[in-house]
XYZ file of C-alpha atoms in Angstrom:
487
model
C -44.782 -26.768 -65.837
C -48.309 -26.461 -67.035
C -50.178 -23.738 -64.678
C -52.685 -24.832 -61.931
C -56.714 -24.412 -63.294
C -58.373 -21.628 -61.851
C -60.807 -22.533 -58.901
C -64.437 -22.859 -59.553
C -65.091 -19.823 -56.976
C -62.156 -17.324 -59.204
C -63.622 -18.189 -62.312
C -67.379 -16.986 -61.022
C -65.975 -14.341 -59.368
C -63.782 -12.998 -62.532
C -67.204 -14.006 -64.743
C -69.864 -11.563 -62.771
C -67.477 -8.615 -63.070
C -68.783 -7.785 -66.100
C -72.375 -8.634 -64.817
C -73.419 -4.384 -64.117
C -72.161 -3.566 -67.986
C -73.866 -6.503 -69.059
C -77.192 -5.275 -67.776
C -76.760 -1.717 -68.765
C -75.826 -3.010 -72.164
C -78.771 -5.223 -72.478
C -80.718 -2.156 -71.900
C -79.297 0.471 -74.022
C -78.714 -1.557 -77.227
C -82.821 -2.898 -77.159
C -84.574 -0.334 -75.299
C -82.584 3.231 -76.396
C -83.946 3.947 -79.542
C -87.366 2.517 -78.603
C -87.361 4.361 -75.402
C -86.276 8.125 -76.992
C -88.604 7.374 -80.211
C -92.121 5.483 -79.249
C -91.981 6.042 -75.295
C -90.597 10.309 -75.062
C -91.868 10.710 -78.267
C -88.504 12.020 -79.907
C -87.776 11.491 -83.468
C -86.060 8.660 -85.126
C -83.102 11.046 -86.169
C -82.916 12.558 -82.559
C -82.643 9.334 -80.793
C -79.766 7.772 -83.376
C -77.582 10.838 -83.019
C -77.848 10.202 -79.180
C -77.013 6.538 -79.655
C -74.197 7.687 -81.746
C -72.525 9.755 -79.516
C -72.923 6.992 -76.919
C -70.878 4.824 -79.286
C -68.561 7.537 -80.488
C -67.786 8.525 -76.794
C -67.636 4.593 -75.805
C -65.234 3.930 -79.226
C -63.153 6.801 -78.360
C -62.307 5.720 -74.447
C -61.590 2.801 -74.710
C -58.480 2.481 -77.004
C -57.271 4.740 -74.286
C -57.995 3.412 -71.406
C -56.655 0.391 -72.997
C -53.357 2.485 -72.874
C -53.528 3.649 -69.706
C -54.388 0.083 -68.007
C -51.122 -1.139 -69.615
C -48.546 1.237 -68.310
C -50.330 3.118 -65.345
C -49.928 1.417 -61.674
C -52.726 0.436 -59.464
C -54.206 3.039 -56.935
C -53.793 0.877 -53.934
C -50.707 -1.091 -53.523
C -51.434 -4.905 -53.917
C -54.936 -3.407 -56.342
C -53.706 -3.703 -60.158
C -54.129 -1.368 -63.259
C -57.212 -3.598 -64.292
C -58.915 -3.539 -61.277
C -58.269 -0.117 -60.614
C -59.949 1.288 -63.637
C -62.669 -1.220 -63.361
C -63.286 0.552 -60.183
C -63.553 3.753 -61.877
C -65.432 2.745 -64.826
C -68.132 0.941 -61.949
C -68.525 4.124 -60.414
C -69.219 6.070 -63.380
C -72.081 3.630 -64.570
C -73.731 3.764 -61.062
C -73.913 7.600 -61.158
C -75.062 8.218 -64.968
C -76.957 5.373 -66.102
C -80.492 6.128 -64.508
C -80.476 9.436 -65.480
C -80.293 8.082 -69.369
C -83.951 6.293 -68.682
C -85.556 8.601 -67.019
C -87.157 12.166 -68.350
C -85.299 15.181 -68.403
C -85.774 17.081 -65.446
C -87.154 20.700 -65.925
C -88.111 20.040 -69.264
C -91.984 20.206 -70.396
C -93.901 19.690 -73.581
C -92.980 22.784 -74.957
C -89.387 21.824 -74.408
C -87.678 22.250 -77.689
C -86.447 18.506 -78.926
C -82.780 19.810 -79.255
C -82.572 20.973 -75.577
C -83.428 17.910 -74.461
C -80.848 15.864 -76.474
C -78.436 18.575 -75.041
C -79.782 17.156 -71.391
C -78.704 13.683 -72.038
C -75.878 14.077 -73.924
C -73.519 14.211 -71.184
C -74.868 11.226 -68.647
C -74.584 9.229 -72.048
C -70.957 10.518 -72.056
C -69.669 10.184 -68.673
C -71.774 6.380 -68.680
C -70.025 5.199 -72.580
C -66.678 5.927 -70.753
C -67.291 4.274 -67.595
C -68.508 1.497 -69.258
C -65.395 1.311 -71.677
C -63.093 1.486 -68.810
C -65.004 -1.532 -66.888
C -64.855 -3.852 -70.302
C -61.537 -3.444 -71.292
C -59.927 -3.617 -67.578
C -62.044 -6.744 -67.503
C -61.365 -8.180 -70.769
C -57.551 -7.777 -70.350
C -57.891 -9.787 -67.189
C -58.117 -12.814 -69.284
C -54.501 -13.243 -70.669
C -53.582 -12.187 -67.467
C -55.605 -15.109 -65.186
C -55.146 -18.283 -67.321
C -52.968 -19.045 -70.310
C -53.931 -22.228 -71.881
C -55.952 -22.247 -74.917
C -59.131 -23.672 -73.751
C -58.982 -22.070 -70.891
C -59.600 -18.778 -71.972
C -62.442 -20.429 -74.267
C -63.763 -21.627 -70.874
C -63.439 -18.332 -68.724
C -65.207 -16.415 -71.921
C -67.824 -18.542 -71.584
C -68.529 -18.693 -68.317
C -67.992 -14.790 -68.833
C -70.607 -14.749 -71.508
C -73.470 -17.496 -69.672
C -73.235 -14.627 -67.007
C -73.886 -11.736 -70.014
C -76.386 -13.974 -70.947
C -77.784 -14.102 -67.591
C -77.825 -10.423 -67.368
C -79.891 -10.106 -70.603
C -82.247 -12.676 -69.083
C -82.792 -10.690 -65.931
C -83.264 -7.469 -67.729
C -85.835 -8.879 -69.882
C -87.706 -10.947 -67.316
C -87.887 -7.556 -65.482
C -88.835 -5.566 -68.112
C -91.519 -8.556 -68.638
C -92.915 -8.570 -65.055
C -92.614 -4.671 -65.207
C -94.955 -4.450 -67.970
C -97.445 -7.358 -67.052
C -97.767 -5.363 -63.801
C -98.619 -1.893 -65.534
C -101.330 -3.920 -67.734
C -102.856 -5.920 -64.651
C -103.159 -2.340 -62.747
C -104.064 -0.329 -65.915
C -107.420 1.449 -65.986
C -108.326 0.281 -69.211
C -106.348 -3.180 -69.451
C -109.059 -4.035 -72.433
C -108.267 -1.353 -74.622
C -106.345 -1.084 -77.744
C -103.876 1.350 -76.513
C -102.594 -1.079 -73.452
C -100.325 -2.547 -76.126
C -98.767 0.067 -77.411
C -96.270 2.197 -75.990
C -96.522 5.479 -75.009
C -95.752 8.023 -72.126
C -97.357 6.044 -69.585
C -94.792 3.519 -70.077
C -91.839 6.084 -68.863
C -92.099 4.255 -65.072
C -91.459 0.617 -66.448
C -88.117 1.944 -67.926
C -87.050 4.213 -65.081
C -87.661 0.930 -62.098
C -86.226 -1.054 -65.035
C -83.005 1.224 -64.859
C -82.795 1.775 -61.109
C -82.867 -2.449 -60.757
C -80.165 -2.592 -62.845
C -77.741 -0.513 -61.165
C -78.454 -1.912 -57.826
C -78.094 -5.489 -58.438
C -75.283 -4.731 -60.696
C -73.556 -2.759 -57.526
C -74.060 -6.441 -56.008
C -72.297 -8.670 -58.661
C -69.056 -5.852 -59.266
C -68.446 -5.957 -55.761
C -68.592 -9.855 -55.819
C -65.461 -9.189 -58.428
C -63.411 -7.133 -56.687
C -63.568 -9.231 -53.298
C -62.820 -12.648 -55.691
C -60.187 -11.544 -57.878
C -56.821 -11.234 -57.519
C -55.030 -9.361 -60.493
C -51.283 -10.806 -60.338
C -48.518 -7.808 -59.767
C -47.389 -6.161 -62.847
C -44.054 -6.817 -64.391
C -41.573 -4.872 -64.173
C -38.528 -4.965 -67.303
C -39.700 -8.419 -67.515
C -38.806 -9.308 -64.267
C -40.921 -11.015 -61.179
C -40.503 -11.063 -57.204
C -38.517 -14.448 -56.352
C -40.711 -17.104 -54.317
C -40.342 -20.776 -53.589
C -41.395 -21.839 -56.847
C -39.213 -19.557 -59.066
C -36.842 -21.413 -61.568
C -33.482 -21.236 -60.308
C -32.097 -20.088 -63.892
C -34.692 -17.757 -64.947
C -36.137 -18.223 -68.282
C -34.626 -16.272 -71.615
C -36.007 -12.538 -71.879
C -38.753 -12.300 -74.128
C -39.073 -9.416 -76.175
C -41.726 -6.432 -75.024
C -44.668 -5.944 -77.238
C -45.680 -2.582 -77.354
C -48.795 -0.914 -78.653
C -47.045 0.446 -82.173
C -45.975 -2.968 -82.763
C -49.503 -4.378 -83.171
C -50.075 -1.822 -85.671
C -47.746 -3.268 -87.701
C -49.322 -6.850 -87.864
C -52.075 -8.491 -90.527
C -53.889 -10.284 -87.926
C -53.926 -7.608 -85.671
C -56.395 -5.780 -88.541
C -57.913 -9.849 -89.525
C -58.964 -10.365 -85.808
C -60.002 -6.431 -85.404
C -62.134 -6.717 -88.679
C -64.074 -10.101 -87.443
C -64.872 -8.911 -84.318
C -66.518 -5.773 -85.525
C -68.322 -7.554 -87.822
C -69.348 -10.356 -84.726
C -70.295 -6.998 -82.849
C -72.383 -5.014 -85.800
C -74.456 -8.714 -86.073
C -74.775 -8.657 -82.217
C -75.657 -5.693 -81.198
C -77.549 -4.417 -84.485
C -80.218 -7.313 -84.353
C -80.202 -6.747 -80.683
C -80.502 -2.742 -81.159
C -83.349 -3.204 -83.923
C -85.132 -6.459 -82.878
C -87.802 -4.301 -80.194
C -88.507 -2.291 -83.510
C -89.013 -5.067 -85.873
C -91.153 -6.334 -83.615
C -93.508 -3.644 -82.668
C -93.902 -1.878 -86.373
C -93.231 -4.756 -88.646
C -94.650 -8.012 -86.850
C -97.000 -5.509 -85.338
C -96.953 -7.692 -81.938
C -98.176 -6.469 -77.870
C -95.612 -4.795 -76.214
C -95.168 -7.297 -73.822
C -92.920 -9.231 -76.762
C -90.170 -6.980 -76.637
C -89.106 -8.618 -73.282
C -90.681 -12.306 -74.175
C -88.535 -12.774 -77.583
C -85.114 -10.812 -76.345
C -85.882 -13.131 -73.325
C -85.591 -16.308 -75.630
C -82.978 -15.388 -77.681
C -80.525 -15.549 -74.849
C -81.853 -18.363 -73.197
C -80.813 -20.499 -75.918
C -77.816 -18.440 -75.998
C -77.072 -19.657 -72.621
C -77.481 -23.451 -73.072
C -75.119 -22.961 -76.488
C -72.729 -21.524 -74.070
C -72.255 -25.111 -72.176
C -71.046 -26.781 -75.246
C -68.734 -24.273 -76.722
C -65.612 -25.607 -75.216
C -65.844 -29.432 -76.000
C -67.082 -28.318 -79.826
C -64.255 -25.700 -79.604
C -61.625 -29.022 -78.706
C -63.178 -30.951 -81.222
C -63.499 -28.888 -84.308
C -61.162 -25.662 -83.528
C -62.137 -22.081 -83.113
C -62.726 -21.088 -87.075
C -64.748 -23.781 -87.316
C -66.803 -23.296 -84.358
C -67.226 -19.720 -85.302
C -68.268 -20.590 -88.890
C -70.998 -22.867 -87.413
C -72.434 -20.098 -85.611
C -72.285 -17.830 -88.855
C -74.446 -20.551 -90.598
C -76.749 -20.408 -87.900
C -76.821 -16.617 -87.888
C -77.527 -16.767 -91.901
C -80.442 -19.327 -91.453
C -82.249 -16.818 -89.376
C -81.402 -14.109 -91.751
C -83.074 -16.336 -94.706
C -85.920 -17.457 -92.503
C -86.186 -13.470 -91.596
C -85.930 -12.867 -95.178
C -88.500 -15.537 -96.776
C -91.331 -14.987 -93.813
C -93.119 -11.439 -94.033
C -95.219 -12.604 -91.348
C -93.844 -14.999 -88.810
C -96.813 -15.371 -86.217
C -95.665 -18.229 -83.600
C -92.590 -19.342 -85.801
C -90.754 -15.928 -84.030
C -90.029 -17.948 -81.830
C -87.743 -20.390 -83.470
C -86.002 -16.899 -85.577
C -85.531 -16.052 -81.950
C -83.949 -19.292 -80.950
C -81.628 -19.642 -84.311
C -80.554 -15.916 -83.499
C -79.640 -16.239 -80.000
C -77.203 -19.463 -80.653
C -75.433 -18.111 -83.127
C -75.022 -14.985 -81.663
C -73.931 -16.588 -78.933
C -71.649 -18.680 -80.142
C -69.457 -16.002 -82.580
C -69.672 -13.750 -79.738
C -67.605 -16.098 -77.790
C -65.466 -17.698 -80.528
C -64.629 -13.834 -81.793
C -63.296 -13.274 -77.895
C -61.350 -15.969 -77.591
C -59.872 -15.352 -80.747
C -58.573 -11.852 -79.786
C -57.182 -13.489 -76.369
C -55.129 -15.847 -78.820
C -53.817 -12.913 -80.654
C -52.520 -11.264 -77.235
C -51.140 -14.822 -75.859
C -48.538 -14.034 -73.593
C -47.768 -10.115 -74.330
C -49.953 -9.137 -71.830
C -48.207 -6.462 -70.837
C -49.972 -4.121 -74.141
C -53.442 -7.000 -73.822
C -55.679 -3.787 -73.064
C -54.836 -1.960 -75.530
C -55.558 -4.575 -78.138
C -59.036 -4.845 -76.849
C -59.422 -1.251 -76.740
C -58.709 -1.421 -80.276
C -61.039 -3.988 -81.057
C -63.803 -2.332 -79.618
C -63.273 1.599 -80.685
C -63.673 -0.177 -84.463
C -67.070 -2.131 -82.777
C -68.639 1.254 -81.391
C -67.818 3.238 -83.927
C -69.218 1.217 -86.738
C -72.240 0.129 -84.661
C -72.837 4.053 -84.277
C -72.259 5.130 -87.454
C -74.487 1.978 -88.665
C -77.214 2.936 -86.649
C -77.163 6.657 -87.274
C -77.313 5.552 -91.302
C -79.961 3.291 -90.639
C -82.293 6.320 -88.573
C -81.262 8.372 -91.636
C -82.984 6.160 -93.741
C -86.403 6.055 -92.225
C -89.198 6.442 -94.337
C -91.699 8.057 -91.616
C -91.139 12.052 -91.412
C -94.222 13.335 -90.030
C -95.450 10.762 -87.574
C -94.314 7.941 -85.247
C -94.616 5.261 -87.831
C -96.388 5.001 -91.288
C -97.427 2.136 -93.686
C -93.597 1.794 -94.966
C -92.242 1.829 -91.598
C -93.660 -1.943 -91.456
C -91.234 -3.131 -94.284
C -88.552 -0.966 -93.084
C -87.685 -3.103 -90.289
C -88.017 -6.347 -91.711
C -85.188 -5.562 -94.266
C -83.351 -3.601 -91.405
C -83.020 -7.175 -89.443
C -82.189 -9.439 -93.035
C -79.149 -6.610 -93.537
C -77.999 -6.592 -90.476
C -77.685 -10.317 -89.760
C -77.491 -11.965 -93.191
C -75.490 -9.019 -94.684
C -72.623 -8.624 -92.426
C -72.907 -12.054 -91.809
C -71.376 -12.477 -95.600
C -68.714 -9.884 -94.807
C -67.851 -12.144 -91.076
C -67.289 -15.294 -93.797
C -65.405 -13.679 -95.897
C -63.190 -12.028 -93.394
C -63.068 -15.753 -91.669
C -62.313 -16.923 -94.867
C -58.786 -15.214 -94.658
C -58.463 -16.348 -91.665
C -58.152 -20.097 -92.630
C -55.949 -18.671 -95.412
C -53.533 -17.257 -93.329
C -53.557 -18.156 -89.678
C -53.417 -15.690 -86.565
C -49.581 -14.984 -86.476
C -48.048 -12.475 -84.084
C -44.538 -10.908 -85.764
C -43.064 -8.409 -83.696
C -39.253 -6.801 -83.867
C -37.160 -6.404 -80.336
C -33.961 -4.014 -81.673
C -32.538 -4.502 -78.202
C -32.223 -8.010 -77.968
C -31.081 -8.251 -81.361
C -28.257 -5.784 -81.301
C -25.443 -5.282 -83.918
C -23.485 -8.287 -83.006
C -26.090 -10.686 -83.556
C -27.415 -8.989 -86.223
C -23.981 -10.018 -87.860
C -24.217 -13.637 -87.323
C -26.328 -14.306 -89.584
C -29.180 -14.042 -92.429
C -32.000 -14.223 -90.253
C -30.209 -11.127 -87.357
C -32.672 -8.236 -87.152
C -36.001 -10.217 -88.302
C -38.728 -10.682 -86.221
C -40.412 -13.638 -84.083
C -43.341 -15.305 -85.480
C -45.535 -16.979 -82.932
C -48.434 -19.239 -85.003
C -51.888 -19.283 -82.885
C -53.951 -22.536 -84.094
């Protein structure tokens, strides 16, 4: 019998569980580099190898807490291995994250650069892991809540209109924040009011303190609403009223080294760091291209993030009946075309004026839209083996945060400006920054889609214990494995 839907109220509660990452994410990947490098004043290779060791620390964590989630037991009773280390992961953003966006404490302007990197380094670390430990707890929640097809489409996206949401209030913050500071400044007429500088260290502080305290809000929201379901145990469940009376065949355990051993475990872990790099690359380096190479106010580094994922949000509503209609490799290539248009468009216009607008629209859809379609596509892989789901996403995203590091720390390596904050070739830097990072791995997304349509997601996985010596004698096929075909 086909499982009850999830209530309205479970689904909202499971989607704003990821609502404090969301915000903190929103915040590090647009305002990091920009905050370290134009607000403190630190230089462009200082502030990537601090982003990098955010994403090594993040990429490193998570495939294991991934691990842990899947065979360690909850820390109350009736309070699951997800929940549990979403807990911990909660608590460990609250504590570190304002520290990140705000200036180090005893340091002055003589203050050697390298001392305070050493300052931040380990709030960055102890907020990457929490943060790993509160997506993948989350994430694996999925397989584990609903099992239909489009219903995991459904409870991504309503998972992603609330990260969408969170971007929204971060920017719209960060807006009001800084059309407050220029109403109130002493000089609101001058040239330097639109450019950043020390005195914009308070916007980002208030900005980070708001964002841990309505995050706070939403996680405990989660953990009141959700109810993880009791773990397995040898494949076997308490008895209730509705239990089968002859219980269905065993099915064989998936464990971790088995997905190591399957192609679409590497396709579906190849797309989605390529969905991530496009993400959270154009997100990372969109305040930048903006500032030196459009040459805009400050106030549009909240006014165009702002945009891109409030169209992002309304895309979000029509994922699922596209998604019935056309499949997920087709929905996902539809947002790649969209992504490549505003890579062109990027590309073609050295000066966009009003028309950034539009780029911003164009980019927040089809972000949007392979975000969700590269999600769901992992939760297809897992299917039913839930029982090793969080380590799968663990390994999905130690290949995302390690290639988004490493991208980012080659792309600070490569700036042209030595000797001051930005310089004539600084402008141009940035505009081919954003047409590589959207319309380049964009190609590499296609291609790797491409195989996809080739050869479908198929789990294959080998169970020596339910296959034992005397079946293996029955016949040709004894010994082989189970192939499961995901549409």
């Amino acid at each position: 019998m086909a499982e009850p839907a999830l209530p309205l109220v479970t689904r909202l509660s499971y989607a704003v569980g990821h609502f404090l990452n969301d915000l903190c994410a929103s915040m590090w990947f647009t305002y990091l580099l920009l905050y370290l490098h134009s607000v403190q004043g630190y230089s462009s290779w200082g502030a990537g190898v601090l982003l990098l060791l955010g994403q090594l620390a993040d990429g490193v964590c998570t495939p294991l807490v991934g691990y842990e989630a899947d065979h360690s037991g909850g820390c109350w009773g009736s309070y699951g291995p997800r929940k549990s280390w979403h807990l911990v992961g909660t608590i460990c953003v609250l504590l570190s994250f304002p520290f990140i966006f705000n200036p180090c404490l005893g340091c002055t302007a003589s203050t050697a650069e390298w001392a305070a990197l050493i300052y931040y380094a380990p709030f960055i670390v102890i907020f990457q892991f929490g943060w790993a430990a509160t997506q993948i707890s989350h994430l694996s929640l999925i397989p584990e809540l609903v099992t239909n097809d489009h219903e995991k489409v459904e409870l991504t996206a309503f998972r992603y209109a609330f990260t969408v949401a969170a971007n929204i209030a971060v920017y719209g913050a960060a807006w009001l924040l800084l059309h407050f500071q220029g109403s109130h400044s002493e000089a609101p007429d001058s040239d330097t009011s639109d450019q950043l500088g020390l005195q914009d260290v308070p916007v980002f502080r208030n900005l980070s303190l708001m964002v841990v305290c309505v995050g706070a809000v939403f996680s405990l929201l989660f953990h009141l609403g959700t109810k993880e379901r009791p773990r397995r145990r040898h494949g076997l469940e308490e008895p209730s009223e509705h239990s089968p009376l002859l219980p269905p065949a065993t099915q064989p355990m998936v464990l971790w080294k088995h997905w190591l051993r399957e192609p679409s475990f590497y396709q579906v872990g190849i797309l989605y760091m390529s969905t991530r790099l496009i993400v959270n690359l154009s997100q990372t380096y969109m305040a930048m291209y903006l500032t030196y190479s459009l040459n805009l106010p400050k106030k549009f580094i909240a006014t165009i993030p702002l945009v891109m994922y409030v169209s992002g949000f309304f895309s979000s509503f029509f994922m699922k009946p596209v998604n019935k209609r056309i499949g997920r490799n087709l929905t996902y290539f539809a947002g790649l075309l969209i992504i490549l248009a505003f890579a062109s468009w990027v590309a073609l216009g050295n000066s966009l004026g009003i028309a950034v607008y539009g780029a911003a629209v164009l980019l927040g859809i089809g972000s949007a839209t392979i975000l969700v379609m590269s999600l769901s596509m992992t939760a297809d892989l897992i299917g039913s083996h839930t029982n090793s789901g969080a380590f799968v996403y663990g390994a999905m995203s130690f290949t995302d945060k390690v290639a988004n590091g490493l991208a980012v720390m080659a792309i600070q390596s490569l700036y042209p400006c030595f000797s001051e904050l930005c310089c004539a070739a600084c402008m141009g830097f940035y505009h081919w920054v954003m047409v590589a990072v959207t319309g380049g791995v964009g190609v590499a997304a296609a291609l790797c889609l491409c195989s996809i349509f080739l050869w479908p997601i198929q789990v294959r996985f080998y169970d020596t214990a339910v296959a034992g010596p005397a079946e293996g004698a029955a016949g040709p096929n004894s010994g082989a494995s189970q192939d499961i075909t995901v549409n």
